[in-house]
Amino acid sequence: NPFTICYCDLDNFKPFNDHFGYRHGDEVIRSLANILSEVVDSDLDFIGHIGGDDFIIIFQSEDWQTRCDEVLERFELRASDYYSDTQHREGGFWGMDRNSQEVFLPLLSLSIGAVNPDPERCRSHHEVAALASDAKKEAKRQEGNSLFIDRRRAPSPRSEPQTLAANA
C-alpha cells in the first residue's frame, strides 16, 4: 500500500528543557503526542515515539499534507502557552548555553520531514528510515514551524568505489 512517512522533531527543545526544567519538557512532549493523536486517522495511520522529542507518523490517509499543516498550526498555538507574553513577543528568552554563556534562545518550533517512499525501489526499512531522516534534516534547516516534503522516492544510487590502478 502507498504511504507517506513523516519524521517530527522539536526544534530548540534542549535549551527549553534546560531552562524550564524536565517537567515542562515532558509536558511539551505529551502535548505534541496528543496533537498527533488528534490529527491522524487511527484507522489508517500510525504514530510512533522514537524517543525524546522525536516522533514518526506513517500516513495512509490521502490528505496527509493537510493533516501535517494542522499539526503545525495546533503546535504553534499550544507552544505559546509555555512562554510569558514578553518571551513570546520577543521570539525567545535569555538562558545559558552549553558553555555557561548567556545567550538569546529561540522559542520551540516543530519540524516535519515527509517522504513518500516507493516500496519497489527501497530495499529495506533502513532505506525508508534514511529518507525520512534526510527530510527531517531539511525541515530543521528552515526557521520556525515547517514541513519539508522530499520528492525523492528512493535513496540516491550509491556510487561505486573508485579503484586506483597501481603503476608497475
Short mmCIF file of C-alpha atoms in Angstrom, two decimals:
data_model
loop_
_atom_site.label_atom_id
_atom_site.label_comp_id
_atom_site.label_asym_id
_atom_site.label_seq_id
_atom_site.Cartn_x
_atom_site.Cartn_y
_atom_site.Cartn_z
CA ASN A 1 0.00 0.00 0.00
CA PRO A 2 1.25 3.52 -0.68
CA PHE A 3 2.22 5.51 2.38
CA THR A 4 3.89 8.72 3.47
CA ILE A 5 6.30 8.73 6.37
CA CYS A 6 6.77 11.90 8.42
CA TYR A 7 9.58 12.44 10.89
CA CYS A 8 8.60 15.02 13.53
CA ASP A 9 11.23 16.72 15.69
CA LEU A 10 11.06 19.65 18.08
CA ASP A 11 13.48 22.49 17.40
CA ASN A 12 15.21 24.19 20.35
CA PHE A 13 13.94 21.54 22.74
CA LYS A 14 17.18 21.03 24.69
CA PRO A 15 17.53 24.72 25.62
CA PHE A 16 13.85 24.78 26.60
CA ASN A 17 14.29 21.67 28.76
CA ASP A 18 17.46 23.02 30.37
CA HIS A 19 15.91 26.42 31.13
CA PHE A 20 12.37 25.48 32.18
CA GLY A 21 13.02 22.00 33.59
CA TYR A 22 12.28 18.43 32.63
CA ARG A 23 8.70 18.54 33.92
CA HIS A 24 7.86 21.28 31.42
CA GLY A 25 9.80 19.44 28.73
CA ASP A 26 7.73 16.32 29.41
CA GLU A 27 4.56 18.44 29.13
CA VAL A 28 5.66 19.62 25.68
CA ILE A 29 6.34 16.04 24.53
CA ARG A 30 2.95 14.87 25.84
CA SER A 31 1.26 17.84 24.20
CA LEU A 32 2.84 17.00 20.84
CA ALA A 33 1.80 13.35 21.23
CA ASN A 34 -1.77 14.49 21.92
CA ILE A 35 -1.78 16.78 18.88
CA LEU A 36 -0.56 13.94 16.66
CA SER A 37 -3.24 11.63 18.08
CA GLU A 38 -5.94 14.23 17.47
CA VAL A 39 -4.95 14.81 13.85
CA VAL A 40 -4.21 11.35 12.45
CA ASP A 41 -6.82 8.83 11.38
CA SER A 42 -6.30 5.98 13.83
CA ASP A 43 -7.87 3.53 11.35
CA LEU A 44 -5.31 4.32 8.65
CA ASP A 45 -2.27 5.96 10.24
CA PHE A 46 0.38 5.01 12.79
CA ILE A 47 2.20 7.22 15.31
CA GLY A 48 5.48 6.07 16.84
CA HIS A 49 7.51 7.73 19.58
CA ILE A 50 11.12 7.23 18.57
CA GLY A 51 12.33 8.71 21.82
CA GLY A 52 12.87 12.10 23.42
CA ASP A 53 11.21 14.73 21.26
CA ASP A 54 11.17 12.64 18.05
CA PHE A 55 8.03 11.07 16.57
CA ILE A 56 7.28 9.23 13.36
CA ILE A 57 3.95 9.09 11.56
CA ILE A 58 3.15 6.58 8.86
CA PHE A 59 0.25 8.02 6.90
CA GLN A 60 -2.06 6.08 4.63
CA SER A 61 -4.51 8.99 4.74
CA GLU A 62 -4.54 10.65 1.35
CA ASP A 63 -4.83 14.09 2.95
CA TRP A 64 -1.61 13.64 4.93
CA GLN A 65 -0.25 17.07 3.95
CA THR A 66 -3.36 18.83 5.26
CA ARG A 67 -3.02 16.81 8.46
CA CYS A 68 0.64 17.87 8.82
CA ASP A 69 -0.35 21.51 8.35
CA GLU A 70 -2.95 21.03 11.10
CA VAL A 71 -0.30 19.53 13.42
CA LEU A 72 1.92 22.58 12.84
CA GLU A 73 -0.94 25.02 13.49
CA ARG A 74 -2.02 23.27 16.69
CA PHE A 75 1.55 23.00 17.95
CA GLU A 76 2.15 26.71 17.39
CA LEU A 77 -0.97 27.57 19.38
CA ARG A 78 -0.15 25.25 22.28
CA ALA A 79 3.56 26.11 22.39
CA SER A 80 2.72 29.73 23.11
CA ASP A 81 1.31 28.58 26.47
CA TYR A 82 4.81 27.67 27.63
CA TYR A 83 6.13 31.22 27.45
CA SER A 84 5.41 34.58 29.03
CA ASP A 85 3.91 37.31 26.86
CA THR A 86 7.30 39.04 26.78
CA GLN A 87 9.15 35.88 25.71
CA HIS A 88 6.56 35.21 23.04
CA ARG A 89 6.67 38.81 21.76
CA GLU A 90 10.50 38.80 21.67
CA GLY A 91 10.64 35.39 19.98
CA GLY A 92 12.71 33.74 22.68
CA PHE A 93 14.31 34.06 26.09
CA TRP A 94 17.70 34.57 27.70
CA GLY A 95 19.39 31.48 29.09
CA MET A 96 22.71 29.70 29.36
CA ASP A 97 24.30 27.75 26.54
CA ARG A 98 26.46 24.66 27.00
CA ASN A 99 29.47 26.87 27.80
CA SER A 100 27.60 28.73 30.56
CA GLN A 101 27.40 31.84 28.38
CA GLU A 102 24.20 33.85 28.46
CA VAL A 103 22.57 33.74 25.03
CA PHE A 104 19.20 34.51 23.48
CA LEU A 105 17.39 31.22 22.86
CA PRO A 106 14.60 30.89 20.29
CA LEU A 107 11.13 29.55 21.02
CA LEU A 108 10.16 25.94 20.43
CA SER A 109 9.09 25.04 16.93
CA LEU A 110 8.25 21.81 15.13
CA SER A 111 9.91 20.42 12.03
CA ILE A 112 8.28 17.71 9.96
CA GLY A 113 10.12 15.93 7.18
CA ALA A 114 7.87 13.96 4.82
CA VAL A 115 8.63 11.43 2.12
CA ASN A 116 6.55 9.04 0.05
CA PRO A 117 8.91 6.08 -0.50
CA ASP A 118 8.50 3.66 -3.37
CA PRO A 119 8.39 0.19 -1.76
CA GLU A 120 9.64 -1.35 -5.00
CA ARG A 121 12.79 0.80 -5.03
CA CYS A 122 13.60 0.84 -1.31
CA ARG A 123 15.41 -2.35 -0.44
CA SER A 124 14.74 -2.22 3.31
CA HIS A 125 13.14 -0.32 6.15
CA HIS A 126 16.59 1.18 6.76
CA GLU A 127 16.42 2.99 3.42
CA VAL A 128 12.92 4.26 4.21
CA ALA A 129 14.15 5.49 7.61
CA ALA A 130 17.13 7.21 5.95
CA LEU A 131 14.81 9.02 3.53
CA ALA A 132 12.64 10.21 6.44
CA SER A 133 15.71 11.30 8.40
CA ASP A 134 17.03 13.28 5.43
CA ALA A 135 13.65 15.00 5.03
CA LYS A 136 13.63 15.90 8.73
CA LYS A 137 17.11 17.41 8.46
CA GLU A 138 15.92 19.61 5.59
CA ALA A 139 12.84 20.68 7.57
CA LYS A 140 15.07 21.67 10.50
CA ARG A 141 17.10 23.95 8.23
CA GLN A 142 14.03 26.18 7.93
CA GLU A 143 13.20 28.61 10.72
CA GLY A 144 10.06 28.16 12.76
CA ASN A 145 7.40 25.51 12.30
CA SER A 146 8.00 23.79 8.98
CA LEU A 147 7.04 20.94 6.71
CA PHE A 148 9.62 19.79 4.18
CA ILE A 149 8.39 17.36 1.53
CA ASP A 150 11.18 15.32 -0.04
CA ARG A 151 10.21 14.37 -3.59
CA ARG A 152 12.72 11.51 -3.74
CA ARG A 153 11.00 8.13 -3.72
CA ALA A 154 14.15 6.06 -3.15
CA PRO A 155 17.70 6.54 -1.94
CA SER A 156 20.14 8.04 -4.39
CA PRO A 157 22.14 5.40 -6.25
CA ARG A 158 25.33 4.61 -4.45
CA SER A 159 28.44 5.44 -6.36
CA GLU A 160 30.83 2.59 -6.82
CA PRO A 161 34.17 2.98 -5.06
CA GLN A 162 36.93 4.06 -7.38
CA THR A 163 39.85 1.67 -7.67
CA LEU A 164 43.22 3.24 -8.30
CA ALA A 165 45.49 1.27 -10.55
CA ALA A 166 49.00 0.93 -9.24
CA ASN A 167 51.84 1.61 -11.64
CA ALA A 168 54.04 -1.42 -12.10
#
